[in-house]
Short mmCIF file of C-alpha atoms and ligand atoms in Angstrom, two decimals:
data_model
loop_
_atom_site.label_atom_id
_atom_site.label_comp_id
_atom_site.label_asym_id
_atom_site.label_seq_id
_atom_site.Cartn_x
_atom_site.Cartn_y
_atom_site.Cartn_z
CA MET G 1 114.19 90.66 107.38
CA THR G 2 115.88 87.31 107.45
CA SER G 3 119.73 87.27 107.02
CA GLY G 4 121.36 85.64 104.05
CA PRO G 5 119.70 83.49 101.30
CA ARG G 6 117.80 80.47 102.43
CA THR G 7 118.58 77.10 100.66
CA TYR G 8 115.82 74.62 100.24
CA GLY G 9 115.70 71.10 98.75
CA HIS G 10 112.44 69.22 97.91
CA LEU G 11 110.86 67.90 101.07
CA ILE G 12 110.17 64.20 100.48
CA ASP G 13 109.49 61.61 103.19
CA GLY G 14 110.33 64.31 105.82
CA THR G 15 113.86 64.85 104.46
CA SER G 16 115.26 67.87 102.55
CA VAL G 17 116.29 66.31 99.22
CA PRO G 18 118.78 68.55 97.28
CA GLY G 19 117.37 67.27 94.14
CA ASP G 20 118.87 65.52 91.12
CA SER G 21 118.96 68.48 88.80
CA LEU G 22 122.07 70.82 88.59
CA ASP G 23 119.80 73.63 87.83
CA ILE G 24 119.19 75.68 91.08
CA ILE G 25 116.41 78.16 91.11
CA GLU G 26 117.59 81.53 92.56
CA ARG G 27 115.03 83.87 93.85
CA PHE G 28 115.94 87.51 94.02
CA SER G 29 113.89 89.77 95.96
CA PRO G 30 111.19 91.98 93.92
CA THR G 31 112.19 94.86 96.05
CA SER G 32 116.06 94.79 95.67
CA ASP G 33 118.58 92.83 93.77
CA SER G 34 119.37 90.65 96.86
CA LEU G 35 119.33 86.80 96.59
CA VAL G 36 116.78 85.70 99.18
CA ALA G 37 116.37 81.95 98.58
CA THR G 38 117.42 79.03 96.38
CA PHE G 39 115.10 76.10 95.53
CA ALA G 40 115.80 72.80 93.88
CA GLU G 41 114.43 72.05 90.48
CA GLY G 42 112.57 68.78 90.27
CA THR G 43 113.71 66.05 87.83
CA ASP G 44 111.94 62.73 86.63
CA ALA G 45 113.75 60.97 89.54
CA ASP G 46 112.66 63.44 92.13
CA ILE G 47 109.06 63.25 90.90
CA ASP G 48 109.02 59.59 91.05
CA HIS G 49 110.52 59.51 94.48
CA ALA G 50 107.86 61.98 95.76
CA VAL G 51 105.03 60.22 94.08
CA ALA G 52 106.19 56.82 95.46
CA ILE G 53 106.29 58.05 98.98
CA ALA G 54 102.81 59.51 98.79
CA ARG G 55 101.55 56.57 96.97
CA GLN G 56 102.88 54.17 99.67
CA GLU G 57 101.39 56.28 102.50
CA PHE G 58 97.88 56.40 100.77
CA ASP G 59 97.92 52.66 99.69
CA ARG G 60 99.19 51.48 103.13
CA GLY G 61 96.44 53.57 104.53
CA GLY G 62 98.26 55.25 107.36
CA TRP G 63 96.84 58.68 107.43
CA ARG G 64 93.49 57.93 105.69
CA ASN G 65 92.69 55.09 108.18
CA ARG G 66 93.29 57.35 111.22
CA PRO G 67 89.79 58.09 112.88
CA ALA G 68 88.50 61.45 111.80
CA ALA G 69 88.83 62.90 115.38
CA GLU G 70 92.52 62.13 115.21
CA ARG G 71 92.99 63.87 111.88
CA GLN G 72 91.13 66.76 113.51
CA VAL G 73 93.47 67.09 116.35
CA VAL G 74 96.49 66.89 114.19
CA LEU G 75 95.20 69.64 111.88
CA ASN G 76 94.07 71.78 114.73
CA ARG G 77 97.69 71.34 116.14
CA TRP G 78 99.08 72.38 112.80
CA ALA G 79 96.89 75.52 112.91
CA ASP G 80 98.24 76.39 116.31
CA LEU G 81 101.98 76.06 115.07
CA VAL G 82 101.29 78.16 111.88
CA GLU G 83 99.66 80.77 114.15
CA GLN G 84 102.76 80.77 116.53
CA ASN G 85 105.10 80.96 113.50
CA ALA G 86 102.93 83.37 111.45
CA GLU G 87 105.17 86.39 111.68
CA ARG G 88 108.32 84.43 110.54
CA ILE G 89 106.55 82.95 107.56
CA ALA G 90 104.94 86.47 106.66
CA VAL G 91 108.46 87.66 106.48
CA LEU G 92 109.42 85.18 103.81
CA GLU G 93 106.31 86.09 101.84
CA VAL G 94 107.18 89.71 101.91
CA GLU G 95 110.76 88.98 100.74
CA GLU G 96 109.62 86.71 97.97
CA VAL G 97 106.36 88.20 96.71
CA GLY G 98 107.00 91.85 97.53
CA LYS G 99 103.61 92.43 99.16
CA PRO G 100 103.25 94.73 102.14
CA ILE G 101 103.73 93.10 105.53
CA VAL G 102 100.32 93.92 106.73
CA GLN G 103 98.79 91.95 103.81
CA ALA G 104 101.37 89.01 104.33
CA ARG G 105 100.21 88.90 108.08
CA GLY G 106 96.52 88.84 106.98
CA GLY G 107 97.28 86.05 104.54
CA LEU G 108 98.83 84.06 107.33
CA ALA G 109 95.88 84.61 109.71
CA ALA G 110 93.53 83.64 106.86
CA SER G 111 95.65 80.52 106.32
CA VAL G 112 95.27 79.44 109.95
CA ASP G 113 91.55 79.90 109.73
CA LEU G 114 91.59 77.73 106.59
CA ILE G 115 93.39 74.99 108.47
CA ARG G 116 90.96 75.13 111.27
CA TYR G 117 88.05 74.98 109.05
CA ALA G 118 89.41 72.11 107.23
CA ALA G 119 89.94 70.21 110.59
CA SER G 120 86.22 70.90 111.32
CA LEU G 121 85.31 68.94 108.15
CA THR G 122 87.21 65.69 109.14
CA HIS G 123 83.90 64.19 110.53
CA SER G 124 81.71 65.04 107.60
CA ILE G 125 83.83 65.23 104.58
CA LEU G 126 83.39 61.62 103.81
CA ASP G 127 79.78 61.37 104.58
CA GLY G 128 77.66 59.36 102.18
CA SER G 129 74.02 58.26 101.83
CA ALA G 130 72.09 54.92 102.64
CA HIS G 131 69.38 53.77 100.15
CA THR G 132 66.99 51.32 101.83
CA ASP G 133 63.93 51.96 99.81
CA HIS G 134 64.47 49.01 97.38
CA GLY G 135 62.85 46.18 99.68
CA ARG G 136 64.20 44.59 102.89
CA GLU G 137 66.61 42.40 101.09
CA TYR G 138 68.62 44.96 99.13
CA SER G 139 70.35 48.14 100.36
CA ALA G 140 72.71 50.47 98.62
CA PHE G 141 75.34 52.94 100.19
CA VAL G 142 77.06 55.66 98.38
CA LEU G 143 80.31 56.12 100.21
CA ARG G 144 82.90 58.74 99.88
CA GLU G 145 86.61 57.99 99.87
CA PRO G 146 89.67 60.22 99.66
CA VAL G 147 90.59 60.71 96.08
CA GLY G 148 94.13 59.44 96.67
CA VAL G 149 97.44 61.12 95.89
CA VAL G 150 96.88 64.81 95.24
CA ALA G 151 99.25 67.12 93.40
CA ALA G 152 98.48 70.62 94.83
CA ILE G 153 100.09 73.16 92.32
CA VAL G 154 100.06 76.86 93.69
CA PRO G 155 100.86 80.11 92.18
CA TRP G 156 103.13 83.02 93.58
CA ASN G 157 100.62 85.70 94.53
CA PHE G 158 99.21 84.21 97.76
CA PRO G 159 101.54 81.40 98.46
CA ALA G 160 100.64 80.35 101.91
CA LEU G 161 96.94 81.10 101.60
CA LEU G 162 96.57 79.17 98.37
CA TYR G 163 98.50 76.28 99.77
CA CYS G 164 96.14 76.33 102.67
CA GLN G 165 93.07 76.39 100.42
CA LYS G 166 94.10 72.98 99.23
CA VAL G 167 96.43 71.02 101.34
CA PRO G 168 94.47 71.04 104.74
CA PHE G 169 91.20 70.04 102.81
CA ALA G 170 92.93 67.09 101.02
CA LEU G 171 94.53 65.94 104.34
CA ALA G 172 91.14 66.19 106.02
CA ALA G 173 89.67 63.79 103.60
CA GLY G 174 92.67 61.37 104.19
CA CYS G 175 94.56 62.03 100.92
CA SER G 176 98.32 62.20 100.53
CA VAL G 177 99.53 65.32 99.03
CA ILE G 178 102.40 66.53 97.08
CA ALA G 179 102.59 70.42 97.09
CA LYS G 180 104.26 72.23 94.19
CA PRO G 181 104.70 75.85 94.99
CA SER G 182 105.65 78.66 92.48
CA GLU G 183 109.36 78.66 91.62
CA TYR G 184 109.27 82.45 92.67
CA THR G 185 107.95 81.70 96.26
CA SER G 186 108.43 78.23 97.47
CA SER G 187 109.73 78.93 100.97
CA SER G 188 106.36 79.21 102.79
CA ALA G 189 105.04 75.87 101.34
CA ILE G 190 108.14 74.15 102.84
CA GLU G 191 108.00 75.98 106.06
CA LEU G 192 104.17 75.16 106.45
CA THR G 193 104.88 71.60 105.53
CA LEU G 194 107.55 71.23 108.22
CA LEU G 195 105.07 72.51 110.68
CA ALA G 196 102.52 69.99 109.49
CA HIS G 197 104.97 67.25 110.14
CA THR G 198 105.83 68.54 113.71
CA ALA G 199 101.98 68.57 114.21
CA GLY G 200 101.74 64.82 113.54
CA VAL G 201 100.81 64.75 109.77
CA PRO G 202 102.92 61.72 108.61
CA VAL G 203 105.72 62.52 106.44
CA GLY G 204 104.59 60.32 103.65
CA ALA G 205 101.23 62.16 103.62
CA LEU G 206 102.68 65.57 102.86
CA GLY G 207 105.68 66.42 100.87
CA VAL G 208 106.88 69.50 98.67
CA LEU G 209 108.45 69.34 95.17
CA THR G 210 109.84 72.60 94.09
CA GLY G 211 110.74 73.55 90.47
CA TYR G 212 109.66 75.37 87.31
CA GLY G 213 105.90 74.93 86.36
CA ARG G 214 106.71 73.91 82.58
CA SER G 215 109.16 71.12 83.75
CA THR G 216 108.38 70.03 87.40
CA GLY G 217 104.88 71.03 87.43
CA ALA G 218 103.85 69.60 84.11
CA ARG G 219 105.56 66.28 84.79
CA LEU G 220 103.98 66.09 88.10
CA ALA G 221 100.58 66.70 86.79
CA GLY G 222 101.17 63.92 84.22
CA ALA G 223 102.80 61.46 86.60
CA LYS G 224 101.38 58.07 86.96
CA GLY G 225 100.43 57.46 90.64
CA VAL G 226 98.93 61.00 91.07
CA ASP G 227 95.15 60.61 91.27
CA PHE G 228 94.05 64.35 91.44
CA VAL G 229 95.54 67.62 90.30
CA SER G 230 94.43 70.72 92.23
CA PHE G 231 95.77 73.51 90.28
CA THR G 232 95.68 77.28 90.77
CA GLY G 233 97.32 79.55 88.16
CA SER G 234 96.95 80.97 84.93
CA THR G 235 94.54 79.94 82.29
CA LEU G 236 97.31 79.17 79.88
CA SER G 237 99.10 76.93 82.41
CA GLY G 238 95.65 75.33 83.44
CA LYS G 239 95.32 74.15 79.87
CA ALA G 240 98.82 72.71 79.90
CA VAL G 241 98.07 71.13 83.23
CA MET G 242 94.69 69.56 81.86
CA ASN G 243 96.74 68.25 78.80
CA ALA G 244 99.41 66.61 80.91
CA ALA G 245 96.87 65.19 83.36
CA SER G 246 95.08 63.60 80.40
CA THR G 247 97.90 61.24 79.84
CA ASN G 248 96.72 59.10 82.78
CA LEU G 249 93.11 60.45 82.77
CA THR G 250 93.82 62.12 85.92
CA ASP G 251 91.12 64.20 87.34
CA VAL G 252 91.82 67.87 87.74
CA SER G 253 90.34 71.14 89.31
CA LEU G 254 91.41 74.39 87.87
CA GLU G 255 91.40 77.82 89.63
CA LEU G 256 92.42 80.26 86.94
CA GLY G 257 92.59 83.81 85.97
CA GLY G 258 89.85 86.31 86.05
CA LYS G 259 88.80 89.80 84.90
CA GLY G 260 86.58 91.13 87.61
CA ALA G 261 84.28 94.15 87.49
CA ASN G 262 82.81 96.55 89.87
CA ILE G 263 79.43 97.73 88.41
CA LEU G 264 78.11 100.98 89.89
CA PHE G 265 74.61 102.31 89.54
CA PRO G 266 73.53 105.85 90.28
CA ASP G 267 71.97 104.86 93.68
CA ALA G 268 75.34 103.22 94.88
CA ASP G 269 77.02 104.45 97.99
CA ILE G 270 80.00 105.94 95.97
CA GLU G 271 82.34 106.56 99.08
CA ALA G 272 81.84 102.83 100.09
CA ALA G 273 82.27 101.56 96.55
CA VAL G 274 85.51 103.46 96.00
CA ASP G 275 86.97 102.48 99.34
CA ALA G 276 86.21 98.80 98.29
CA ILE G 277 87.50 99.38 94.70
CA LEU G 278 90.93 100.45 96.12
CA VAL G 279 91.24 97.06 97.74
CA ALA G 280 89.81 95.28 94.75
CA ALA G 281 92.15 97.06 92.24
CA TYR G 282 95.35 97.38 94.25
CA PHE G 283 95.43 94.69 97.09
CA ASN G 284 98.71 92.64 96.47
CA GLN G 285 99.72 95.17 93.84
CA GLY G 286 96.51 94.05 91.84
CA GLN G 287 97.91 90.66 91.48
CA CYS G 288 94.80 88.95 92.49
CA CYS G 289 92.63 86.44 90.37
CA SER G 290 89.47 88.28 91.72
CA ALA G 291 90.86 91.81 91.20
CA GLY G 292 88.01 94.16 90.41
CA SER G 293 89.93 96.12 87.84
CA ARG G 294 87.26 96.89 85.44
CA ILE G 295 85.01 99.77 86.71
CA VAL G 296 81.76 99.76 84.88
CA VAL G 297 80.03 102.90 85.87
CA HIS G 298 76.68 104.43 85.22
CA ARG G 299 77.14 107.64 83.13
CA GLU G 300 75.35 109.87 85.69
CA ILE G 301 77.71 109.20 88.46
CA ALA G 302 81.01 108.58 86.33
CA GLY G 303 82.40 111.95 86.95
CA GLU G 304 82.18 111.74 90.61
CA VAL G 305 83.50 108.19 90.76
CA LYS G 306 86.47 109.03 88.73
CA GLU G 307 87.25 112.13 90.73
CA ARG G 308 87.07 110.24 94.07
CA LEU G 309 89.02 107.22 92.70
CA VAL G 310 91.82 109.26 91.40
CA ALA G 311 92.20 111.37 94.68
CA GLU G 312 92.15 108.10 96.75
CA SER G 313 94.46 106.30 94.59
CA LEU G 314 97.15 109.18 94.83
CA ARG G 315 97.05 108.94 98.51
CA LEU G 316 98.20 105.30 98.57
CA VAL G 317 101.80 104.79 99.66
CA VAL G 318 104.04 102.77 97.31
CA GLY G 319 107.25 101.42 98.64
CA ASP G 320 109.08 99.46 101.18
CA PRO G 321 106.69 96.34 101.85
CA PHE G 322 108.30 96.00 105.38
CA ASP G 323 106.98 99.42 106.34
CA PRO G 324 103.57 98.97 107.83
CA ARG G 325 102.28 102.25 106.27
CA THR G 326 102.90 100.79 102.66
CA ASP G 327 99.73 99.99 100.70
CA ILE G 328 101.38 98.82 97.56
CA GLY G 329 104.81 96.90 97.37
CA ALA G 330 106.58 95.55 94.36
CA LEU G 331 105.45 93.51 91.42
CA ILE G 332 106.67 89.89 91.39
CA HIS G 333 109.37 90.38 88.74
CA GLY G 334 110.60 92.69 86.17
CA ASP G 335 109.31 90.99 83.13
CA HIS G 336 105.82 91.08 84.87
CA LEU G 337 106.20 94.88 85.37
CA ARG G 338 107.12 95.39 81.77
CA SER G 339 104.06 93.34 80.61
CA VAL G 340 101.76 95.40 82.94
CA MET G 341 103.29 98.72 81.36
CA ALA G 342 102.91 97.23 77.87
CA SER G 343 99.15 96.66 78.51
CA VAL G 344 98.88 100.32 79.61
CA ASP G 345 100.84 101.50 76.60
CA GLN G 346 98.61 99.34 74.28
CA ALA G 347 95.44 100.83 75.79
CA GLU G 348 96.62 104.29 75.30
CA SER G 349 97.42 103.66 71.65
CA GLN G 350 93.77 102.33 71.21
CA GLY G 351 92.30 105.49 72.77
CA ALA G 352 92.20 105.13 76.54
CA ARG G 353 93.14 108.24 78.45
CA ARG G 354 95.29 107.95 81.60
CA LEU G 355 93.77 109.84 84.72
CA THR G 356 97.00 109.13 86.79
CA SER G 357 100.52 109.17 85.55
CA GLY G 358 101.44 106.11 87.52
CA GLY G 359 103.90 103.45 86.30
CA GLN G 360 107.18 102.36 87.52
CA VAL G 361 108.60 104.27 90.55
CA TRP G 362 111.78 104.19 92.63
CA PRO G 363 110.32 105.14 96.00
CA LEU G 364 113.38 103.90 97.92
CA GLY G 365 115.98 106.18 96.34
CA GLU G 366 118.60 103.69 94.94
CA ALA G 367 116.45 100.65 95.29
CA THR G 368 115.88 98.63 92.12
CA GLY G 369 112.68 97.03 92.96
CA ASN G 370 109.65 96.45 90.72
CA PHE G 371 107.60 99.30 92.30
CA PHE G 372 104.47 100.50 90.28
CA SER G 373 102.07 103.08 91.27
CA PRO G 374 98.37 102.99 90.27
CA ILE G 375 97.25 103.80 86.76
CA ILE G 376 93.72 104.54 86.00
CA LEU G 377 92.52 104.37 82.48
CA ASP G 378 89.57 106.20 81.23
CA GLN G 379 87.54 105.85 78.10
CA VAL G 380 88.12 102.21 77.96
CA SER G 381 85.78 100.37 75.57
CA PRO G 382 84.93 96.68 75.86
CA ASP G 383 86.78 95.63 72.75
CA MET G 384 90.12 96.88 74.02
CA ALA G 385 92.63 94.39 75.26
CA VAL G 386 92.90 96.06 78.66
CA PHE G 387 89.24 95.32 79.20
CA GLN G 388 89.50 91.72 78.01
CA ARG G 389 92.93 90.48 79.37
CA GLU G 390 94.00 89.87 82.94
CA ILE G 391 96.66 92.64 83.55
CA PHE G 392 97.63 91.48 87.16
CA GLY G 393 98.83 95.00 88.31
CA PRO G 394 97.50 98.03 89.94
CA VAL G 395 95.75 99.14 86.79
CA VAL G 396 92.02 100.27 86.76
CA SER G 397 89.99 100.62 83.54
CA ILE G 398 86.84 102.88 83.49
CA THR G 399 83.92 101.97 81.11
CA GLU G 400 80.66 103.96 81.17
CA PHE G 401 77.12 102.41 80.52
CA ASP G 402 73.73 103.81 80.28
CA GLY G 403 71.17 100.72 80.76
CA ASP G 404 71.42 97.66 82.95
CA ARG G 405 71.61 95.45 80.07
CA ASP G 406 74.56 97.23 78.82
CA ALA G 407 76.36 96.74 82.05
CA VAL G 408 75.73 93.15 82.07
CA ASP G 409 76.68 92.76 78.44
CA PHE G 410 79.98 94.49 78.96
CA VAL G 411 80.92 92.51 81.91
CA ASN G 412 79.97 89.20 80.46
CA ASP G 413 82.03 89.98 77.18
CA SER G 414 84.99 88.29 78.54
CA ASP G 415 86.66 84.85 78.31
CA TYR G 416 86.79 84.68 82.17
CA GLY G 417 84.08 84.19 84.69
CA LEU G 418 85.31 84.44 88.16
CA ALA G 419 83.91 87.26 90.43
CA HIS G 420 82.17 90.72 90.00
CA SER G 421 80.72 93.38 92.39
CA ILE G 422 77.37 95.08 91.99
CA TRP G 423 77.04 98.43 93.81
CA THR G 424 73.41 99.62 94.22
CA ALA G 425 70.87 100.42 97.04
CA ASP G 426 68.18 98.57 94.99
CA LEU G 427 68.45 95.00 96.19
CA SER G 428 65.92 93.69 93.75
CA ARG G 429 68.09 95.11 90.88
CA ALA G 430 71.16 93.35 92.37
CA MET G 431 68.99 90.07 92.87
CA SER G 432 68.02 90.15 89.23
CA MET G 433 71.38 90.93 87.95
CA TRP G 434 73.40 88.36 89.75
CA ARG G 435 71.70 85.82 87.68
CA ASP G 436 72.76 87.22 84.59
CA LEU G 437 76.50 87.60 85.32
CA ARG G 438 78.57 84.70 84.08
CA CYS G 439 80.91 83.95 86.88
CA GLY G 440 81.41 81.98 90.17
CA THR G 441 80.91 84.64 92.71
CA VAL G 442 78.84 87.95 92.85
CA TRP G 443 79.37 90.47 95.62
CA VAL G 444 76.64 92.95 96.28
CA ASN G 445 77.69 96.21 97.96
CA THR G 446 80.97 94.63 98.96
CA SER G 447 84.05 93.18 97.21
CA MET G 448 86.91 90.64 97.52
CA GLU G 449 85.23 88.91 100.54
CA THR G 450 85.81 85.25 101.16
CA ARG G 451 85.41 82.91 104.06
CA SER G 452 86.98 79.56 104.87
CA SER G 453 83.54 77.97 104.89
CA ILE G 454 82.31 79.50 101.60
CA PRO G 455 83.30 77.99 98.26
CA PHE G 456 85.22 80.03 95.63
CA GLY G 457 85.70 78.92 91.92
CA GLY G 458 85.14 80.05 88.32
CA VAL G 459 83.51 79.21 85.17
CA ALA G 460 84.63 79.45 81.51
CA SER G 461 88.32 80.43 81.38
CA SER G 462 88.48 80.89 85.12
CA GLY G 463 88.33 77.27 85.48
CA PHE G 464 86.11 74.67 87.09
CA GLY G 465 85.86 73.03 90.59
CA SER G 466 85.96 75.08 93.82
CA GLU G 467 87.96 75.46 96.85
CA MET G 468 87.00 76.08 100.50
CA GLY G 469 83.90 75.33 102.17
CA ALA G 470 82.14 71.84 102.12
CA ASP G 471 82.30 72.00 98.34
CA GLY G 472 85.87 72.43 98.29
CA GLY G 473 86.43 69.73 100.73
CA ARG G 474 84.55 67.34 98.52
CA GLU G 475 86.69 67.82 95.63
CA PHE G 476 89.29 65.69 97.35
CA THR G 477 86.84 62.79 97.64
CA VAL G 478 85.33 60.31 95.30
CA ALA G 479 82.11 58.33 95.46
CA LYS G 480 82.03 54.61 95.72
CA VAL G 481 78.92 52.61 95.86
CA LEU G 482 78.27 49.40 97.89
CA HIS G 483 75.40 47.14 96.82
CA VAL G 484 74.25 44.66 99.56
CA ARG G 485 71.74 41.77 99.31
CA THR G 486 70.79 40.02 102.42
CA THR G 487 68.90 37.16 100.70
CA PRO G 488 70.15 35.59 97.42
CA SER G 489 68.84 37.31 94.24
CA PRO G 490 66.07 35.58 92.44
CA GLY G 491 68.23 34.86 89.42
CA PHE G 492 67.23 36.62 86.25
CA PHE G 493 67.80 33.62 83.87
CA GLN G 494 66.12 31.12 86.16
CA ALA G 495 62.90 32.78 86.14
CA THR G 496 61.14 30.36 83.65
P1 LIG X 1 101.23 80.19 86.63
O1 LIG X 1 100.24 79.50 85.88
O2 LIG X 1 102.36 80.62 85.92
O3 LIG X 1 101.92 79.22 87.81
C1 LIG X 1 101.06 78.63 88.68
C2 LIG X 1 101.68 77.38 89.22
O4 LIG X 1 101.75 76.45 88.22
C3 LIG X 1 103.14 77.55 89.57
O5 LIG X 1 103.50 76.59 90.68
C4 LIG X 1 103.84 77.16 88.27
O6 LIG X 1 105.24 76.54 88.64
C5 LIG X 1 102.98 76.13 87.84
N1 LIG X 1 102.92 75.80 86.34
C6 LIG X 1 103.22 76.74 85.44
N2 LIG X 1 103.05 76.12 84.24
C7 LIG X 1 102.75 74.89 84.52
C8 LIG X 1 102.52 73.72 83.70
N3 LIG X 1 102.51 73.74 82.34
N4 LIG X 1 102.32 72.43 84.27
C9 LIG X 1 102.07 72.44 85.61
N5 LIG X 1 102.51 73.43 86.52
C10 LIG X 1 102.64 74.77 85.87
O7 LIG X 1 100.63 81.28 87.43
P2 LIG X 1 101.24 82.58 88.30
O8 LIG X 1 101.73 83.42 87.42
O9 LIG X 1 102.03 81.85 89.30
O10 LIG X 1 99.97 83.03 89.10
C11 LIG X 1 99.06 83.94 88.43
C12 LIG X 1 97.94 83.47 87.91
O11 LIG X 1 97.20 82.47 88.93
C13 LIG X 1 96.87 84.47 87.46
O12 LIG X 1 96.34 84.16 86.20
C14 LIG X 1 95.86 84.43 88.45
O13 LIG X 1 94.51 84.91 88.16
C15 LIG X 1 95.79 83.01 88.95
N6 LIG X 1 95.11 82.73 90.10
C16 LIG X 1 93.82 82.09 90.30
C17 LIG X 1 93.26 82.06 91.57
C18 LIG X 1 91.99 81.37 91.65
O14 LIG X 1 91.35 81.13 92.71
N7 LIG X 1 91.16 81.29 90.46
C19 LIG X 1 94.00 82.26 92.66
C20 LIG X 1 95.20 82.93 92.48
C21 LIG X 1 95.84 83.13 91.25
#
């Protein structure tokens, strides 16, 4: 663990700026009562300052006019530095998020991979098309340009990883970026940004504004001079961001909440499915947008699935996130823990039956952290709130079905549309079913898999736009059309 609380200001123009506000954000560890970091709250003056610097860098064309090969070298150097500092940043993530160190390390490794992948896009991200089929005298070119100044607003569940799903891609396109991490977990964004500057990203092309979402985040989304808001967070906040961005008709992409399902058919490999469900439901304490927390299982195999799931869930170790044997750390804060528990209580009052006692635990003796062991709820019907709402904790619901159509209808009966898994040995059933599921990602006989080169995004209340892959990179570009005539046009009004 690091010693003593860290104190961070905003990072603007390469300088740590304490900020104008007297309001200092204190982050207490979710696993204990200790203060681990303080962050500045952003005021209008701080936001104006950060936007002016980013604007100046973009309009002057420093970073975006650098040849793609140079941007690539810088981004690759950044990836190397993040790799060298991964353990240090992983520790910050454990302290601020409460996630197990093993998972934090995995997040940092994936972040490095994202930066390297984004680096590989620099040569193609602005590719356009030439249109020479309208006669010799006229050609048109559809060019792509960097979208401009990007506000990259990131949640607390995967602070470094989600920063890296946005920032390196925007930089690969030549944008200037202002990152706005969560008020709970801002350290890694600042540390990653400092490393980017060391690698050669101009200080004007990448800054960090810290602060609360409803104040700093909302004002940044609505700030004049911001061209694009890349937002990841809750659906409620996504709507507020869209509202704020509409002031200047600023374009947005929204990666929002989800309510993932694992659909199990009688021919599924139950052992493999349950292994994957443990990850889908409990990884990061269940605080994942893509968590597959709804188990929608065919009645024929429901008994066996429940038995195995309960047994495996009880084996998981809840506790000190710095212990490499820990599977489930602490929830992000006390209010969140109480809201997870309230959802369970509500489900029980509506007829759900608990298969594990689960709930708040104090595995470290005197420790006061937000530790929570898995709760499995049986007899959950699609009309219950626990089936509909994102719980964002280690809570699984089980719903049984008889026919394929019922399974699809149950899963689609949700405002969200992010990611679901189908478990079956019959690939033709899976191939037919993925078309009917209303979501951005379908996994077949696997779950929670992502790759830097494969886009991820949602539909409906899970948002729009995508991150990662070439599609994710393209979000940070905008089309511009060039028409060229080599001989004068005949002149429309002189024809007679
Ligand atoms: P949140 O919406 O409270 O906050 C996310 C970020 O937005 C934070 O930086 C916060 O300060 C800021 N913010 C909050 N309100 C804002 C506003 N009105 N204007 C501008 N910024 C604002 O979300 P959270 O609790 O940090 O994260 C959990 C949520 O994020 C869950 O719903 C989860 O599903 C979602 N999420 C989605 C994805 C995805 O890829 N779809 C990935 C991770 C998390």
